[in-house]
Short mmCIF file of C-alpha atoms in Angstrom, two decimals:
data_model
loop_
_atom_site.label_atom_id
_atom_site.label_comp_id
_atom_site.label_asym_id
_atom_site.label_seq_id
_atom_site.Cartn_x
_atom_site.Cartn_y
_atom_site.Cartn_z
CA MET S 1 11.35 2.02 2.63
CA ALA S 2 11.33 -0.93 4.98
CA GLY S 3 9.26 -3.87 3.95
CA VAL S 4 8.39 -7.47 4.52
CA LYS S 5 11.50 -9.52 3.84
CA SER S 6 11.68 -12.80 2.02
CA GLU S 7 13.82 -15.68 3.28
CA ASP S 8 16.87 -14.52 1.32
CA GLY S 9 16.60 -11.06 2.87
CA ALA S 10 15.47 -9.22 -0.27
CA ASP S 11 12.51 -6.89 -0.26
CA ASP S 12 9.39 -8.77 -1.22
CA THR S 13 6.68 -7.94 -3.73
CA ALA S 14 4.51 -6.18 -1.16
CA LEU S 15 5.88 -3.61 1.27
CA PHE S 16 4.30 -2.61 4.56
CA THR S 17 5.13 0.51 6.53
CA THR S 18 3.51 2.70 9.13
CA GLU S 19 3.61 6.39 8.31
CA GLY S 20 2.26 8.35 11.23
CA HIS S 21 -1.18 6.96 11.94
CA THR S 22 -1.52 5.27 8.54
CA GLY S 23 -0.60 1.72 7.62
CA VAL S 24 0.71 1.79 4.04
CA ILE S 25 0.66 -1.14 1.61
CA THR S 26 2.83 -0.73 -1.48
CA LEU S 27 2.45 -3.32 -4.23
CA ASN S 28 6.02 -3.67 -5.39
CA ARG S 29 6.19 -5.39 -8.78
CA PRO S 30 6.38 -2.33 -11.04
CA ARG S 31 7.85 -4.23 -14.00
CA ALA S 32 4.81 -6.53 -13.92
CA LEU S 33 2.39 -3.62 -13.36
CA ASN S 34 2.21 -4.80 -9.74
CA ALA S 35 0.37 -7.97 -10.77
CA LEU S 36 -0.98 -9.80 -7.75
CA THR S 37 0.41 -13.14 -6.57
CA HIS S 38 -0.79 -15.54 -3.91
CA PRO S 39 1.99 -14.61 -1.43
CA MET S 40 1.08 -10.93 -1.86
CA VAL S 41 -2.55 -11.70 -1.00
CA LEU S 42 -1.54 -13.56 2.15
CA ARG S 43 0.83 -10.83 3.31
CA ILE S 44 -1.77 -8.10 2.75
CA ALA S 45 -4.26 -10.09 4.81
CA GLU S 46 -1.69 -10.48 7.61
CA ALA S 47 -0.98 -6.75 7.60
CA LEU S 48 -4.68 -5.87 7.75
CA THR S 49 -5.08 -8.16 10.76
CA ALA S 50 -2.14 -6.57 12.57
CA TRP S 51 -3.29 -3.02 11.83
CA GLU S 52 -6.88 -3.76 12.80
CA ARG S 53 -5.62 -4.68 16.27
CA ASP S 54 -3.17 -1.76 16.53
CA PRO S 55 -4.79 1.33 18.09
CA ALA S 56 -1.98 3.51 16.74
CA VAL S 57 -3.11 2.78 13.17
CA VAL S 58 -6.25 4.74 12.35
CA GLN S 59 -6.45 4.02 8.62
CA VAL S 60 -4.86 1.99 5.81
CA LEU S 61 -3.62 3.17 2.42
CA ILE S 62 -2.81 0.98 -0.59
CA ARG S 63 -0.78 2.13 -3.58
CA GLY S 64 1.35 0.74 -6.39
CA ALA S 65 5.08 1.15 -6.88
CA GLY S 66 6.12 3.04 -10.01
CA GLU S 67 3.92 5.34 -12.05
CA ARG S 68 2.17 2.90 -14.38
CA GLY S 69 -0.56 1.63 -12.13
CA LEU S 70 -1.84 0.32 -8.83
CA CYS S 71 -2.27 -3.25 -10.07
CA ALA S 72 -2.96 -4.81 -13.49
CA GLY S 73 -4.67 -7.83 -11.95
CA GLY S 74 -3.71 -11.34 -10.95
CA ASP S 75 -0.71 -13.13 -12.39
CA ILE S 76 -2.55 -14.59 -15.38
CA ARG S 77 0.53 -16.34 -16.73
CA ALA S 78 0.56 -18.43 -13.56
CA ILE S 79 -3.17 -19.10 -13.93
CA HIS S 80 -2.63 -20.07 -17.59
CA ASP S 81 0.11 -22.53 -16.66
CA ASP S 82 -1.97 -23.99 -13.84
CA ALA S 83 -5.01 -24.42 -16.10
CA LYS S 84 -2.90 -25.98 -18.83
CA ALA S 85 -1.42 -28.46 -16.36
CA GLY S 86 -4.77 -29.27 -14.76
CA GLY S 87 -3.56 -28.03 -11.38
CA ASP S 88 -5.39 -26.51 -8.44
CA ALA S 89 -3.07 -23.68 -7.40
CA SER S 90 -5.38 -21.07 -8.94
CA GLU S 91 -8.29 -22.34 -6.87
CA GLY S 92 -6.28 -21.78 -3.69
CA PHE S 93 -5.24 -18.33 -4.86
CA TRP S 94 -8.82 -17.30 -5.65
CA ARG S 95 -10.08 -18.63 -2.32
CA ASP S 96 -7.70 -16.38 -0.39
CA GLU S 97 -8.05 -13.46 -2.81
CA TYR S 98 -11.85 -13.39 -2.60
CA ARG S 99 -11.68 -13.62 1.19
CA LEU S 100 -9.40 -10.59 1.09
CA ASN S 101 -11.83 -8.72 -1.17
CA ALA S 102 -14.64 -9.32 1.32
CA ARG S 103 -12.35 -8.31 4.19
CA ILE S 104 -11.50 -5.01 2.52
CA ALA S 105 -15.17 -4.20 2.05
CA ARG S 106 -15.88 -4.77 5.75
CA TYR S 107 -12.62 -3.38 7.16
CA PRO S 108 -13.40 -1.45 10.35
CA LYS S 109 -10.88 1.33 9.69
CA PRO S 110 -10.81 3.67 6.68
CA TYR S 111 -9.20 1.90 3.72
CA VAL S 112 -7.84 4.39 1.21
CA ALA S 113 -7.01 3.13 -2.30
CA LEU S 114 -4.92 5.24 -4.66
CA MET S 115 -6.25 4.00 -8.02
CA ASP S 116 -3.64 5.81 -10.09
CA GLY S 117 -2.76 4.45 -13.53
CA ILE S 118 -3.83 0.94 -14.54
CA VAL S 119 -6.30 -0.72 -12.17
CA MET S 120 -7.66 -3.93 -13.64
CA GLY S 121 -9.06 -7.26 -12.52
CA GLY S 122 -7.51 -8.15 -9.19
CA GLY S 123 -6.43 -4.53 -8.80
CA VAL S 124 -10.09 -3.55 -8.78
CA GLY S 125 -10.67 -6.15 -6.07
CA LEU S 126 -7.95 -4.59 -3.91
CA SER S 127 -9.26 -1.05 -4.33
CA ALA S 128 -12.88 -0.63 -5.39
CA HIS S 129 -14.26 -2.42 -2.30
CA GLY S 130 -12.49 0.09 -0.07
CA GLY S 131 -14.22 2.91 1.74
CA VAL S 132 -12.14 5.72 0.19
CA ARG S 133 -11.25 5.29 -3.50
CA VAL S 134 -9.15 7.92 -5.26
CA VAL S 135 -8.68 8.16 -9.03
CA THR S 136 -6.46 10.48 -11.07
CA GLU S 137 -6.26 11.69 -14.66
CA ARG S 138 -4.02 8.66 -15.34
CA SER S 139 -6.51 6.09 -14.04
CA ARG S 140 -7.66 3.34 -16.37
CA VAL S 141 -10.08 1.08 -14.53
CA ALA S 142 -11.33 -2.13 -16.13
CA MET S 143 -12.56 -5.68 -15.74
CA PRO S 144 -11.19 -7.09 -19.03
CA GLU S 145 -11.71 -10.79 -18.33
CA THR S 146 -13.95 -11.65 -21.31
CA GLY S 147 -10.95 -10.96 -23.56
CA ILE S 148 -8.95 -13.80 -22.02
CA GLY S 149 -11.73 -16.37 -21.83
CA PHE S 150 -12.51 -15.64 -18.19
CA VAL S 151 -15.33 -13.92 -16.27
CA PRO S 152 -15.15 -10.81 -14.03
CA ASP S 153 -14.34 -11.88 -10.48
CA VAL S 154 -12.90 -10.37 -7.24
CA GLY S 155 -16.38 -8.99 -6.59
CA GLY S 156 -16.39 -7.32 -9.99
CA THR S 157 -19.80 -8.66 -10.90
CA HIS S 158 -21.12 -7.20 -7.63
CA LEU S 159 -19.65 -3.77 -8.40
CA LEU S 160 -20.76 -3.73 -12.03
CA ALA S 161 -24.24 -5.03 -11.25
CA ARG S 162 -24.69 -2.03 -8.93
CA ALA S 163 -23.54 0.56 -11.49
CA PRO S 164 -26.30 2.88 -12.75
CA GLY S 165 -28.54 1.40 -15.42
CA GLU S 166 -26.65 -0.93 -17.73
CA LEU S 167 -23.27 0.78 -17.51
CA GLY S 168 -21.83 -2.19 -15.66
CA THR S 169 -23.06 -4.61 -18.33
CA HIS S 170 -21.32 -2.52 -20.97
CA LEU S 171 -18.05 -2.52 -19.06
CA ALA S 172 -18.25 -6.23 -18.26
CA LEU S 173 -18.95 -7.43 -21.80
CA THR S 174 -16.59 -5.07 -23.65
CA GLY S 175 -13.86 -5.08 -21.00
CA ALA S 176 -13.51 -1.35 -21.67
CA ALA S 177 -11.20 0.70 -19.47
CA VAL S 178 -12.64 3.92 -18.08
CA GLY S 179 -11.04 7.10 -16.84
CA ALA S 180 -11.66 9.05 -13.66
CA ALA S 181 -15.02 10.63 -14.47
CA ASP S 182 -16.54 7.38 -15.72
CA ALA S 183 -15.15 5.44 -12.75
CA LEU S 184 -16.93 7.92 -10.50
CA LEU S 185 -20.12 7.67 -12.57
CA CYS S 186 -20.10 3.87 -12.36
CA GLY S 187 -19.54 3.84 -8.59
CA LEU S 188 -16.02 2.41 -8.82
CA ALA S 189 -14.37 5.43 -7.19
CA ASP S 190 -15.21 8.29 -4.83
CA HIS S 191 -12.75 11.14 -5.37
CA PHE S 192 -10.61 12.65 -8.13
CA VAL S 193 -7.19 13.98 -7.14
CA PRO S 194 -4.54 15.08 -9.68
CA ALA S 195 -1.68 12.57 -9.84
CA ALA S 196 0.89 15.26 -9.06
CA ARG S 197 -0.73 15.80 -5.66
CA LEU S 198 -0.68 12.15 -4.53
CA PRO S 199 2.66 12.46 -2.68
CA GLU S 200 1.31 15.46 -0.77
CA LEU S 201 -1.97 13.65 -0.08
CA THR S 202 -0.09 10.60 1.24
CA ALA S 203 2.08 12.77 3.46
CA GLU S 204 -0.92 14.53 4.99
CA LEU S 205 -2.72 11.24 5.60
CA ALA S 206 0.12 10.30 7.95
CA GLY S 207 -1.08 12.95 10.37
CA ALA S 208 -4.83 13.21 9.86
CA PRO S 209 -7.82 11.00 8.93
CA ALA S 210 -8.89 10.72 5.33
CA HIS S 211 -12.22 12.48 5.83
CA GLU S 212 -10.36 15.58 6.99
CA VAL S 213 -7.61 15.50 4.37
CA LEU S 214 -9.42 14.64 1.14
CA PRO S 215 -11.65 17.74 0.88
CA ARG S 216 -8.48 19.80 0.45
CA PHE S 217 -7.34 17.67 -2.50
CA ALA S 218 -10.44 16.41 -4.30
CA GLN S 219 -11.72 18.30 -7.32
CA PRO S 220 -13.98 17.65 -10.33
CA PRO S 221 -12.42 15.46 -13.05
CA ALA S 222 -12.40 16.20 -16.75
CA PRO S 223 -15.62 15.02 -18.47
CA GLY S 224 -15.91 11.32 -19.22
CA GLU S 225 -17.39 9.46 -22.17
CA LEU S 226 -20.21 7.28 -20.84
CA ALA S 227 -22.67 9.92 -19.70
CA ALA S 228 -23.17 11.16 -23.25
CA TRP S 229 -24.50 7.82 -24.49
CA ARG S 230 -25.99 6.49 -21.29
CA ASP S 231 -29.48 6.27 -22.86
CA ARG S 232 -28.19 4.08 -25.69
CA ILE S 233 -26.27 1.88 -23.27
CA ASP S 234 -29.35 1.35 -21.11
CA ARG S 235 -31.51 0.61 -24.13
CA CYS S 236 -29.12 -1.83 -25.80
CA TYR S 237 -27.72 -3.70 -22.82
CA ALA S 238 -31.10 -4.30 -21.19
CA ALA S 239 -31.62 -7.16 -23.67
CA ASP S 240 -31.81 -10.70 -22.31
CA THR S 241 -29.09 -12.26 -24.47
CA VAL S 242 -25.65 -11.36 -25.78
CA GLU S 243 -26.90 -11.80 -29.33
CA GLU S 244 -29.73 -9.32 -28.81
CA ILE S 245 -27.40 -6.82 -27.15
CA VAL S 246 -25.09 -6.97 -30.17
CA ASP S 247 -28.02 -6.63 -32.59
CA ARG S 248 -29.31 -3.57 -30.74
CA LEU S 249 -25.87 -1.95 -30.70
CA ARG S 250 -25.43 -2.55 -34.43
CA ALA S 251 -28.84 -1.04 -35.11
CA GLU S 252 -27.94 2.24 -33.39
CA ASP S 253 -27.04 5.22 -35.54
CA ASP S 254 -23.92 5.77 -33.46
CA PRO S 255 -20.29 4.82 -34.26
CA ALA S 256 -19.56 4.20 -30.57
CA ALA S 257 -22.38 1.65 -30.34
CA LYS S 258 -21.26 -0.15 -33.48
CA GLU S 259 -17.69 -0.20 -32.19
CA ALA S 260 -18.90 -1.68 -28.90
CA ALA S 261 -20.70 -4.43 -30.82
CA GLU S 262 -17.54 -5.38 -32.68
CA THR S 263 -15.52 -5.27 -29.47
CA ILE S 264 -17.95 -7.67 -27.82
CA MET S 265 -17.88 -10.06 -30.78
CA ALA S 266 -14.09 -10.36 -30.45
CA LYS S 267 -14.38 -11.72 -26.90
CA SER S 268 -14.86 -15.30 -25.78
CA PRO S 269 -18.48 -16.25 -26.61
CA THR S 270 -18.68 -18.52 -23.59
CA SER S 271 -17.25 -15.85 -21.30
CA LEU S 272 -19.72 -13.29 -22.63
CA LYS S 273 -22.74 -15.44 -21.93
CA VAL S 274 -21.53 -16.53 -18.50
CA THR S 275 -20.67 -12.92 -17.63
CA LEU S 276 -24.13 -11.69 -18.56
CA ALA S 277 -25.71 -14.44 -16.48
CA ALA S 278 -23.37 -13.73 -13.55
CA LEU S 279 -24.22 -10.02 -13.58
CA ARG S 280 -27.96 -10.64 -13.62
CA ARG S 281 -27.66 -13.18 -10.81
CA ALA S 282 -25.42 -10.83 -8.82
CA ARG S 283 -28.22 -8.26 -8.76
CA ALA S 284 -30.49 -10.82 -7.14
CA LEU S 285 -27.87 -12.14 -4.71
CA GLY S 286 -27.36 -8.73 -3.16
CA SER S 287 -24.43 -9.01 -0.77
CA LEU S 288 -20.80 -9.01 -1.83
CA GLU S 289 -20.16 -12.23 0.07
CA ARG S 290 -22.83 -14.16 -1.79
CA VAL S 291 -21.57 -12.81 -5.11
CA LEU S 292 -17.98 -13.77 -4.31
CA GLU S 293 -19.17 -17.29 -3.51
CA GLN S 294 -20.83 -17.41 -6.92
CA GLU S 295 -17.72 -16.01 -8.62
CA PHE S 296 -15.60 -18.70 -6.98
CA ARG S 297 -17.75 -21.39 -8.55
CA VAL S 298 -17.58 -19.70 -11.94
CA SER S 299 -13.82 -19.20 -11.75
CA CYS S 300 -13.15 -22.80 -10.78
CA HIS S 301 -15.27 -24.07 -13.67
CA ALA S 302 -13.59 -21.62 -16.06
CA LEU S 303 -10.20 -23.06 -15.11
CA ARG S 304 -11.22 -26.30 -16.84
CA THR S 305 -12.43 -24.73 -20.08
CA PRO S 306 -10.34 -24.27 -23.25
CA ASP S 307 -11.05 -20.56 -23.66
CA LEU S 308 -9.07 -19.48 -20.59
CA VAL S 309 -5.87 -21.15 -21.74
CA GLU S 310 -6.44 -19.96 -25.31
CA GLY S 311 -7.28 -16.41 -24.31
CA VAL S 312 -4.18 -15.95 -22.16
CA ARG S 313 -2.07 -17.59 -24.86
CA ALA S 314 -3.29 -15.15 -27.49
CA GLN S 315 -3.15 -12.00 -25.36
CA VAL S 316 -0.19 -12.58 -23.06
CA VAL S 317 1.94 -15.61 -23.98
CA ASP S 318 2.20 -15.59 -27.79
CA LYS S 319 0.63 -12.12 -28.13
CA ASP S 320 -0.77 -12.88 -31.59
CA ARG S 321 -4.11 -11.32 -30.53
CA ASN S 322 -5.88 -14.03 -32.50
CA PRO S 323 -7.68 -16.33 -30.05
CA ARG S 324 -9.52 -19.34 -31.43
CA TRP S 325 -12.56 -19.56 -29.18
CA SER S 326 -14.45 -22.80 -28.60
CA PRO S 327 -17.33 -22.55 -29.37
CA PRO S 328 -16.55 -19.77 -31.86
CA ALA S 329 -19.82 -17.77 -31.71
CA PRO S 330 -22.36 -16.79 -29.03
CA ALA S 331 -25.13 -18.66 -30.85
CA ASP S 332 -23.15 -21.87 -30.35
CA VAL S 333 -23.09 -21.49 -26.54
CA THR S 334 -26.16 -23.19 -25.08
CA ASP S 335 -28.03 -22.43 -21.88
CA ALA S 336 -26.71 -25.74 -20.52
CA ASP S 337 -23.14 -24.65 -21.28
CA VAL S 338 -23.71 -21.51 -19.23
CA GLU S 339 -25.44 -23.29 -16.38
CA ARG S 340 -22.45 -25.59 -15.85
CA PHE S 341 -20.39 -22.62 -14.64
CA PHE S 342 -22.80 -22.11 -11.75
CA ALA S 343 -22.99 -25.76 -10.72
CA PRO S 344 -22.04 -26.57 -7.10
CA LEU S 345 -18.44 -27.61 -6.54
CA GLY S 346 -19.18 -29.94 -3.66
CA GLU S 347 -19.24 -28.93 0.00
CA ALA S 348 -15.51 -29.45 0.54
CA ARG S 349 -14.58 -27.05 -2.25
CA GLU S 350 -17.17 -24.30 -1.95
CA LEU S 351 -16.12 -20.85 -0.77
CA ARG S 352 -18.10 -19.92 2.34
CA LEU S 353 -18.00 -16.33 3.53
CA ARG S 354 -19.80 -14.99 6.59
#
């Protein structure tokens, strides 16, 4: 497969081909679960610009190399190192990444995302804003940021705020990964196609538009998990504070609710409270662009907090799975602490989307 070449002539981490009438993006870091880097973001944006202007390209498809997933998210090791050093590389990455997320949502040609395998964080941003989102029995879709001392971004708070009832709040606070049926229920995907049929689907998309091809491949997924306890989720997560949500979950006569409470309590207390506030504000903001602008502020402020460095250290660098959060409990995080994440960055630094 031909691809964009780096200066030394080797294939790069994102490959771009035209197959019939379809422009195909292949994220090509399979050993890193196709984790997204800044150069990949820039090259994807360049390809979308070229294909938007090319009348021979009628639609775009994005997929991941290998069989483990589309994309596990941004390169959080790089973000960890940048935060630890007090740098600003992550801010530049997020600025371009969030612009790309907004671009995908408004792309004038069908944008087909094959959300096979692991699709998390930045991978959700590359796929779930598209017009045609395909999941398989291998899909595991998640916004797990609270577990690394961060807050859902890439338009994730916009997507989760629009999920039915309080399902999005549940996914945001717990960081839980969902399968195909639950991704469809939460509005994160549109179609289920068995993984074994993806090569055939991709081949047919080369010769015909997605709206003609997909009805021949889409089918009902196996039952999910969230629908069965939707009432409990709506009742518990409608509370105004993280503490009250946890109390309500613990009071339920349901092992799944109690497990969710303990999962939440293992996350960064600051991230939990900021995430809840971001979700509630996202509902009021409405448009994806306004939410991405808010997320940019939150992300930039999070870069300067101890929990992001500590969370990535515990989960990815040292892998001891024993983060020492600061503050250590939700009750110790004040309203003022939360409000600082939403403070203006100054006109020169703000993200401004049309």
